[in-house]
GROMACS .gro file of C-alpha atoms in nm:
model
  361
    1UNK     CA    1  -1.878  22.229   3.882
    2UNK     CA    2  -1.579  22.168   3.640
    3UNK     CA    3  -1.351  21.871   3.642
    4UNK     CA    4  -1.035  21.837   3.420
    5UNK     CA    5  -1.000  21.448   3.245
    6UNK     CA    6  -0.641  21.436   3.150
    7UNK     CA    7  -0.574  21.133   2.869
    8UNK     CA    8  -0.249  21.029   2.909
    9UNK     CA    9  -0.270  20.610   2.736
   10UNK     CA   10  -0.151  20.734   2.409
   11UNK     CA   11   0.225  20.558   2.321
   12UNK     CA   12   0.388  20.857   2.135
   13UNK     CA   13   0.572  20.634   1.891
   14UNK     CA   14   0.680  20.941   1.644
   15UNK     CA   15   0.929  21.017   1.962
   16UNK     CA   16   1.067  20.658   1.945
   17UNK     CA   17   1.328  20.530   2.034
   18UNK     CA   18   1.358  20.832   2.393
   19UNK     CA   19   0.950  20.715   2.396
   20UNK     CA   20   0.866  20.353   2.424
   21UNK     CA   21   0.583  20.121   2.523
   22UNK     CA   22   0.684  20.123   2.893
   23UNK     CA   23   0.750  20.541   2.901
   24UNK     CA   24   0.569  20.706   2.605
   25UNK     CA   25   0.650  21.047   2.552
   26UNK     CA   26   0.379  21.209   2.825
   27UNK     CA   27   0.596  21.093   3.052
   28UNK     CA   28   0.927  21.254   2.955
   29UNK     CA   29   1.066  21.601   3.002
   30UNK     CA   30   1.085  21.686   2.637
   31UNK     CA   31   1.070  22.069   2.662
   32UNK     CA   32   1.273  22.167   3.046
   33UNK     CA   33   1.279  22.000   3.431
   34UNK     CA   34   0.899  21.877   3.389
   35UNK     CA   35   0.747  21.599   3.245
   36UNK     CA   36   0.473  21.656   2.929
   37UNK     CA   37   0.208  21.528   3.198
   38UNK     CA   38   0.340  21.745   3.485
   39UNK     CA   39   0.305  22.085   3.302
   40UNK     CA   40  -0.041  21.983   3.177
   41UNK     CA   41  -0.155  21.909   3.558
   42UNK     CA   42   0.023  22.263   3.667
   43UNK     CA   43  -0.135  22.456   3.447
   44UNK     CA   44  -0.470  22.385   3.514
   45UNK     CA   45  -0.452  22.393   3.923
   46UNK     CA   46  -0.451  22.741   3.935
   47UNK     CA   47  -0.852  22.693   3.783
   48UNK     CA   48  -0.915  22.339   3.927
   49UNK     CA   49  -0.798  22.239   4.225
   50UNK     CA   50  -0.642  21.827   4.238
   51UNK     CA   51  -0.916  21.696   4.388
   52UNK     CA   52  -1.125  21.771   4.061
   53UNK     CA   53  -0.828  21.686   3.786
   54UNK     CA   54  -0.853  21.334   3.643
   55UNK     CA   55  -0.663  21.112   3.458
   56UNK     CA   56  -0.714  20.786   3.261
   57UNK     CA   57  -0.441  20.599   3.144
   58UNK     CA   58  -0.382  20.231   3.079
   59UNK     CA   59  -0.286  20.017   3.330
   60UNK     CA   60   0.126  20.012   3.267
   61UNK     CA   61   0.149  20.341   3.352
   62UNK     CA   62  -0.012  20.394   3.638
   63UNK     CA   63   0.269  20.353   3.905
   64UNK     CA   64   0.441  20.625   3.645
   65UNK     CA   65   0.101  20.837   3.690
   66UNK     CA   66   0.138  20.793   4.090
   67UNK     CA   67   0.503  20.867   4.072
   68UNK     CA   68   0.497  21.219   3.848
   69UNK     CA   69   0.176  21.320   4.022
   70UNK     CA   70   0.235  21.233   4.435
   71UNK     CA   71  -0.009  21.553   4.464
   72UNK     CA   72  -0.295  21.372   4.283
   73UNK     CA   73  -0.517  21.165   4.467
   74UNK     CA   74  -0.508  20.836   4.360
   75UNK     CA   75  -0.851  20.758   4.341
   76UNK     CA   76  -0.827  21.016   4.004
   77UNK     CA   77  -0.658  20.787   3.802
   78UNK     CA   78  -0.884  20.613   3.624
   79UNK     CA   79  -0.739  20.288   3.468
   80UNK     CA   80  -0.843  20.153   3.146
   81UNK     CA   81  -0.829  19.738   3.120
   82UNK     CA   82  -0.705  19.780   2.774
   83UNK     CA   83  -0.657  20.048   2.481
   84UNK     CA   84  -0.996  20.127   2.328
   85UNK     CA   85  -0.938  20.438   2.151
   86UNK     CA   86  -1.078  20.771   2.304
   87UNK     CA   87  -1.461  20.753   2.249
   88UNK     CA   88  -1.483  20.422   2.526
   89UNK     CA   89  -1.172  20.622   2.746
   90UNK     CA   90  -1.374  20.910   2.756
   91UNK     CA   91  -1.724  20.766   2.854
   92UNK     CA   92  -1.593  20.501   3.120
   93UNK     CA   93  -1.439  20.816   3.254
   94UNK     CA   94  -1.736  21.031   3.232
   95UNK     CA   95  -1.952  20.761   3.423
   96UNK     CA   96  -1.642  20.749   3.704
   97UNK     CA   97  -1.621  21.153   3.745
   98UNK     CA   98  -2.035  21.184   3.761
   99UNK     CA   99  -1.994  20.959   4.040
  100UNK     CA  100  -1.854  21.162   4.220
  101UNK     CA  101  -1.959  21.531   4.095
  102UNK     CA  102  -2.312  21.427   3.974
  103UNK     CA  103  -2.321  21.779   3.796
  104UNK     CA  104  -1.983  21.779   3.694
  105UNK     CA  105  -1.898  21.946   3.349
  106UNK     CA  106  -1.525  21.802   3.238
  107UNK     CA  107  -1.292  21.952   3.014
  108UNK     CA  108  -1.086  21.685   2.826
  109UNK     CA  109  -0.759  21.762   2.748
  110UNK     CA  110  -0.443  21.567   2.605
  111UNK     CA  111  -0.153  21.475   2.837
  112UNK     CA  112   0.113  21.590   2.627
  113UNK     CA  113   0.025  21.927   2.458
  114UNK     CA  114   0.221  22.254   2.494
  115UNK     CA  115   0.048  22.588   2.640
  116UNK     CA  116   0.237  22.955   2.590
  117UNK     CA  117  -0.004  23.150   2.764
  118UNK     CA  118  -0.141  22.953   3.056
  119UNK     CA  119  -0.353  23.274   3.170
  120UNK     CA  120  -0.496  23.275   2.842
  121UNK     CA  121  -0.573  22.935   2.800
  122UNK     CA  122  -0.711  22.900   3.149
  123UNK     CA  123  -0.897  23.210   3.082
  124UNK     CA  124  -1.067  23.059   2.791
  125UNK     CA  125  -1.138  22.720   2.931
  126UNK     CA  126  -1.352  22.936   3.172
  127UNK     CA  127  -1.545  23.056   2.892
  128UNK     CA  128  -1.616  22.775   2.768
  129UNK     CA  129  -1.731  22.609   3.089
  130UNK     CA  130  -1.953  22.951   3.177
  131UNK     CA  131  -2.095  22.896   2.778
  132UNK     CA  132  -2.147  22.499   2.888
  133UNK     CA  133  -2.359  22.547   3.211
  134UNK     CA  134  -2.591  22.801   3.037
  135UNK     CA  135  -2.670  22.590   2.725
  136UNK     CA  136  -2.873  22.290   2.649
  137UNK     CA  137  -2.665  21.957   2.610
  138UNK     CA  138  -2.416  22.171   2.427
  139UNK     CA  139  -2.033  22.088   2.349
  140UNK     CA  140  -1.758  22.361   2.327
  141UNK     CA  141  -1.412  22.275   2.153
  142UNK     CA  142  -1.123  22.477   2.182
  143UNK     CA  143  -0.986  22.536   1.785
  144UNK     CA  144  -0.655  22.703   1.751
  145UNK     CA  145  -0.595  22.989   1.533
  146UNK     CA  146  -0.345  22.869   1.256
  147UNK     CA  147  -0.096  23.068   1.192
  148UNK     CA  148   0.047  22.833   0.873
  149UNK     CA  149  -0.125  22.534   0.668
  150UNK     CA  150  -0.058  22.244   0.862
  151UNK     CA  151  -0.087  21.886   0.724
  152UNK     CA  152  -0.051  21.697   1.056
  153UNK     CA  153  -0.350  21.814   1.246
  154UNK     CA  154  -0.707  21.789   1.165
  155UNK     CA  155  -0.926  22.130   1.123
  156UNK     CA  156  -1.278  22.252   1.236
  157UNK     CA  157  -1.449  22.441   1.008
  158UNK     CA  158  -1.708  22.707   1.184
  159UNK     CA  159  -1.978  22.899   1.074
  160UNK     CA  160  -1.889  23.259   0.994
  161UNK     CA  161  -2.179  23.367   1.232
  162UNK     CA  162  -2.103  23.412   1.598
  163UNK     CA  163  -2.363  23.164   1.788
  164UNK     CA  164  -2.459  23.390   2.017
  165UNK     CA  165  -2.544  23.691   1.787
  166UNK     CA  166  -2.858  23.713   1.497
  167UNK     CA  167  -2.845  23.526   1.213
  168UNK     CA  168  -2.762  23.932   1.036
  169UNK     CA  169  -2.471  23.975   1.314
  170UNK     CA  170  -2.102  23.927   1.150
  171UNK     CA  171  -1.898  23.787   1.434
  172UNK     CA  172  -1.570  23.963   1.585
  173UNK     CA  173  -1.292  23.783   1.755
  174UNK     CA  174  -1.074  24.018   1.942
  175UNK     CA  175  -0.797  23.920   2.208
  176UNK     CA  176  -0.969  24.110   2.431
  177UNK     CA  177  -1.306  23.917   2.416
  178UNK     CA  178  -1.398  23.535   2.347
  179UNK     CA  179  -1.686  23.403   2.071
  180UNK     CA  180  -1.857  23.096   1.999
  181UNK     CA  181  -1.901  23.038   1.663
  182UNK     CA  182  -2.113  22.675   1.504
  183UNK     CA  183  -1.926  22.405   1.405
  184UNK     CA  184  -2.005  22.315   1.121
  185UNK     CA  185  -1.769  22.016   1.047
  186UNK     CA  186  -1.449  21.818   1.145
  187UNK     CA  187  -1.231  21.786   0.821
  188UNK     CA  188  -0.921  21.533   0.849
  189UNK     CA  189  -0.580  21.593   0.765
  190UNK     CA  190  -0.530  21.759   0.469
  191UNK     CA  191  -0.291  21.775   0.232
  192UNK     CA  192  -0.117  22.077   0.174
  193UNK     CA  193  -0.284  22.273  -0.096
  194UNK     CA  194  -0.595  22.227   0.082
  195UNK     CA  195  -0.414  22.332   0.415
  196UNK     CA  196  -0.393  22.649   0.267
  197UNK     CA  197  -0.739  22.723   0.145
  198UNK     CA  198  -0.854  22.619   0.481
  199UNK     CA  199  -0.627  22.905   0.617
  200UNK     CA  200  -0.666  23.166   0.357
  201UNK     CA  201  -1.057  23.082   0.404
  202UNK     CA  202  -0.993  23.228   0.766
  203UNK     CA  203  -1.290  23.007   0.900
  204UNK     CA  204  -1.067  22.680   0.954
  205UNK     CA  205  -0.919  22.603   1.285
  206UNK     CA  206  -0.726  22.318   1.387
  207UNK     CA  207  -0.836  22.050   1.617
  208UNK     CA  208  -0.704  22.055   1.902
  209UNK     CA  209  -0.869  21.758   2.098
  210UNK     CA  210  -0.988  21.952   2.355
  211UNK     CA  211  -1.359  21.964   2.481
  212UNK     CA  212  -1.555  22.090   2.736
  213UNK     CA  213  -1.943  21.936   2.801
  214UNK     CA  214  -2.168  21.790   3.116
  215UNK     CA  215  -2.091  21.474   3.201
  216UNK     CA  216  -2.506  21.452   3.158
  217UNK     CA  217  -2.424  21.540   2.796
  218UNK     CA  218  -2.142  21.321   2.646
  219UNK     CA  219  -2.314  21.003   2.833
  220UNK     CA  220  -2.656  21.115   2.623
  221UNK     CA  221  -2.445  21.112   2.320
  222UNK     CA  222  -2.285  20.838   2.342
  223UNK     CA  223  -2.567  20.624   2.417
  224UNK     CA  224  -2.769  20.773   2.102
  225UNK     CA  225  -2.432  20.718   1.868
  226UNK     CA  226  -2.270  20.437   2.070
  227UNK     CA  227  -2.508  20.203   2.218
  228UNK     CA  228  -2.304  19.929   2.283
  229UNK     CA  229  -1.993  20.115   2.476
  230UNK     CA  230  -2.269  20.288   2.674
  231UNK     CA  231  -2.491  19.989   2.762
  232UNK     CA  232  -2.173  19.767   2.855
  233UNK     CA  233  -2.037  20.094   3.080
  234UNK     CA  234  -2.381  20.126   3.290
  235UNK     CA  235  -2.420  19.795   3.307
  236UNK     CA  236  -2.051  19.805   3.513
  237UNK     CA  237  -2.075  20.105   3.723
  238UNK     CA  238  -2.413  19.953   3.817
  239UNK     CA  239  -2.195  19.643   3.962
  240UNK     CA  240  -2.137  19.673   4.375
  241UNK     CA  241  -1.775  19.817   4.463
  242UNK     CA  242  -1.659  19.439   4.554
  243UNK     CA  243  -1.707  19.361   4.121
  244UNK     CA  244  -1.653  19.683   3.967
  245UNK     CA  245  -1.270  19.629   3.907
  246UNK     CA  246  -1.327  19.275   3.747
  247UNK     CA  247  -1.663  19.322   3.564
  248UNK     CA  248  -1.488  19.624   3.390
  249UNK     CA  249  -1.169  19.392   3.364
  250UNK     CA  250  -1.406  19.115   3.170
  251UNK     CA  251  -1.637  19.408   2.993
  252UNK     CA  252  -1.436  19.684   2.900
  253UNK     CA  253  -1.291  19.498   2.533
  254UNK     CA  254  -1.602  19.465   2.435
  255UNK     CA  255  -1.696  19.814   2.422
  256UNK     CA  256  -1.662  19.974   2.049
  257UNK     CA  257  -1.281  20.070   1.913
  258UNK     CA  258  -1.363  20.424   1.766
  259UNK     CA  259  -1.237  20.807   1.815
  260UNK     CA  260  -1.461  21.026   2.024
  261UNK     CA  261  -1.423  21.274   1.678
  262UNK     CA  262  -1.565  20.971   1.431
  263UNK     CA  263  -1.806  20.805   1.740
  264UNK     CA  264  -1.970  21.123   1.838
  265UNK     CA  265  -1.819  21.442   1.686
  266UNK     CA  266  -1.887  21.416   1.343
  267UNK     CA  267  -2.266  21.297   1.413
  268UNK     CA  268  -2.352  21.541   1.708
  269UNK     CA  269  -2.504  21.852   1.634
  270UNK     CA  270  -2.544  22.091   1.891
  271UNK     CA  271  -2.131  22.182   1.874
  272UNK     CA  272  -1.997  22.516   1.921
  273UNK     CA  273  -1.584  22.608   1.881
  274UNK     CA  274  -1.401  22.924   2.086
  275UNK     CA  275  -1.145  23.014   1.872
  276UNK     CA  276  -0.832  22.998   2.045
  277UNK     CA  277  -0.480  23.195   2.053
  278UNK     CA  278  -0.280  23.055   2.381
  279UNK     CA  279   0.023  22.949   2.202
  280UNK     CA  280  -0.036  22.570   2.127
  281UNK     CA  281   0.155  22.309   2.006
  282UNK     CA  282   0.081  21.916   1.933
  283UNK     CA  283   0.446  21.829   2.009
  284UNK     CA  284   0.417  21.531   1.793
  285UNK     CA  285   0.725  21.521   1.651
  286UNK     CA  286   1.101  21.656   1.742
  287UNK     CA  287   1.051  21.902   1.464
  288UNK     CA  288   0.808  22.001   1.771
  289UNK     CA  289   1.049  22.010   2.071
  290UNK     CA  290   1.308  22.218   1.762
  291UNK     CA  291   1.060  22.482   1.765
  292UNK     CA  292   1.055  22.589   2.122
  293UNK     CA  293   1.383  22.434   2.268
  294UNK     CA  294   1.670  22.730   2.333
  295UNK     CA  295   1.931  22.663   2.003
  296UNK     CA  296   2.298  22.722   1.983
  297UNK     CA  297   2.509  22.947   1.791
  298UNK     CA  298   2.536  22.696   1.484
  299UNK     CA  299   2.089  22.623   1.507
  300UNK     CA  300   2.153  22.317   1.700
  301UNK     CA  301   1.942  22.173   1.953
  302UNK     CA  302   2.129  22.021   2.199
  303UNK     CA  303   2.002  21.849   2.528
  304UNK     CA  304   2.238  21.654   2.779
  305UNK     CA  305   2.624  21.638   2.741
  306UNK     CA  306   2.660  21.748   2.428
  307UNK     CA  307   2.966  21.855   2.234
  308UNK     CA  308   2.899  22.031   1.879
  309UNK     CA  309   3.165  22.083   1.628
  310UNK     CA  310   3.206  22.258   1.322
  311UNK     CA  311   2.787  22.105   1.306
  312UNK     CA  312   2.475  22.288   1.213
  313UNK     CA  313   2.094  22.253   1.256
  314UNK     CA  314   2.093  21.928   1.406
  315UNK     CA  315   1.896  21.785   1.683
  316UNK     CA  316   2.093  21.585   1.952
  317UNK     CA  317   1.936  21.457   2.293
  318UNK     CA  318   2.180  21.275   2.494
  319UNK     CA  319   2.019  21.036   2.818
  320UNK     CA  320   2.323  20.965   3.009
  321UNK     CA  321   2.602  20.948   2.806
  322UNK     CA  322   2.845  21.220   2.667
  323UNK     CA  323   2.761  21.280   2.257
  324UNK     CA  324   3.045  21.425   2.003
  325UNK     CA  325   2.886  21.541   1.695
  326UNK     CA  326   3.144  21.690   1.439
  327UNK     CA  327   3.122  21.782   1.102
  328UNK     CA  328   2.711  21.701   1.071
  329UNK     CA  329   2.497  21.939   0.963
  330UNK     CA  330   2.066  21.832   0.994
  331UNK     CA  331   2.081  21.521   1.169
  332UNK     CA  332   1.936  21.405   1.461
  333UNK     CA  333   2.075  21.168   1.738
  334UNK     CA  334   1.864  21.009   1.994
  335UNK     CA  335   2.054  20.806   2.322
  336UNK     CA  336   1.781  20.573   2.507
  337UNK     CA  337   1.865  20.334   2.719
  338UNK     CA  338   1.824  20.123   2.531
  339UNK     CA  339   1.947  20.208   2.167
  340UNK     CA  340   2.144  20.522   1.991
  341UNK     CA  341   1.928  20.626   1.659
  342UNK     CA  342   2.159  20.852   1.438
  343UNK     CA  343   1.944  21.002   1.114
  344UNK     CA  344   1.865  21.258   0.913
  345UNK     CA  345   1.624  21.477   1.006
  346UNK     CA  346   1.475  21.466   0.677
  347UNK     CA  347   1.306  21.163   0.780
  348UNK     CA  348   1.177  21.241   1.130
  349UNK     CA  349   0.840  21.187   1.017
  350UNK     CA  350   0.913  20.812   0.900
  351UNK     CA  351   1.012  20.759   1.309
  352UNK     CA  352   0.721  20.532   1.342
  353UNK     CA  353   0.715  20.375   1.021
  354UNK     CA  354   1.120  20.293   1.064
  355UNK     CA  355   1.029  20.157   1.430
  356UNK     CA  356   0.796  19.895   1.326
  357UNK     CA  357   1.105  19.791   1.026
  358UNK     CA  358   1.334  19.780   1.305
  359UNK     CA  359   1.117  19.567   1.521
  360UNK     CA  360   1.082  19.342   1.229
  361UNK     CA  361   1.441  19.239   1.216
   0.00000   0.00000   0.00000
C-alpha cells in the first residue's frame, strides 16, 4: 500500500516579504490560481487517494492546511510541536502512518515544488514503489536529470551500471523505460566549476528531496543511526491515546535536530536512484517564478494590477494595490500585507540576508 507524505513546515524565507513566518511559500499562489501545496496534493490524487495522503507541518500552519486542503482528512495532518529538521519529522510521520497502515510504503515529497509533466511524475513514483515492494529494505530516491550546471541544488552520484543488471551490462535510461541505479553518494551544493563537471560527467543528478521507502525500512534506519530520535518517538507512540499529544509536546524537543540527508541517507547503504525527467523545479527564489510565469512583450513578469511603461525585464507582484513601474529595468517589486519591497534583480539571491538585516533595525 502506497501513502504520500508531504512536508509542509518550511518558512520560504527567499520569497520574503510575500512569504512570512505566518504564511510561508507553500501556502502562496506563486505560479497560478492554486497554492503550491494545493498543486502538490492535486497531482498525487490520480495515484494516491486523499485518505492515504498525509501532511506534516508545524502547529501554526494547521489551520492553513485545513483551509487549503478541505478534502484531506483532518486526521491526516501530522503536527510537529516544534521544528526539528527533516529526519525527526519523517520519523514522526512514519510512526504515525504505520499505526494506520501497518504495511505501508511512503513517497516523501516537499510541498513547494513544480512538476510540469504530472503523468510522467506519477508513473515514476509507481515504478519506484514497485521496486521498493520487491526490495529488501531498499530506498528509492528520484534524481532529476540536470539541464544546467546548477549551484543551488545538491547532487546524487550514481553507479554507471543498472542496479537490475549484471556488473558488465551498461544501463540505458530511455524516455519509455525507467531504471534504478545504485547511489554512490550524496553531494552538497557545488561551486560553478564543480557543477559543470557533474553535468558533463553524466552520472550526477539533482537531489530533489523525494524518497520512496517502506515505513518499516525508515524506522529501522532511524533506530540504527539516530537511536535517540527513534527511542523518544517509539516511547511516545506506545503511550495511550489520551496522553499521546501531551507526551509528544513534552518529548519532541529532545529529538535530534538533523536532516534526513545527513542523519540517514549519507550513512545508509541500500539506496537506489531513478533518473527522472518530468519537468521539475525547486521554486526556491523569484528567479524560479520568472522561469514559468508568462512574460509581457518587454519581458516583464507582472502579477496583479500592474501598469508597466518603458520598463523591461522586471518582476512585479501586487497583492492588493495597483503598482505603476516607469522607466525601470531589471528590478523586482513585491507588495505584501506589511511592506513594499523594491530591489535590483541581481539581489534576489540575497533576500534572506536582507530580511535578517531589516529585522535588526
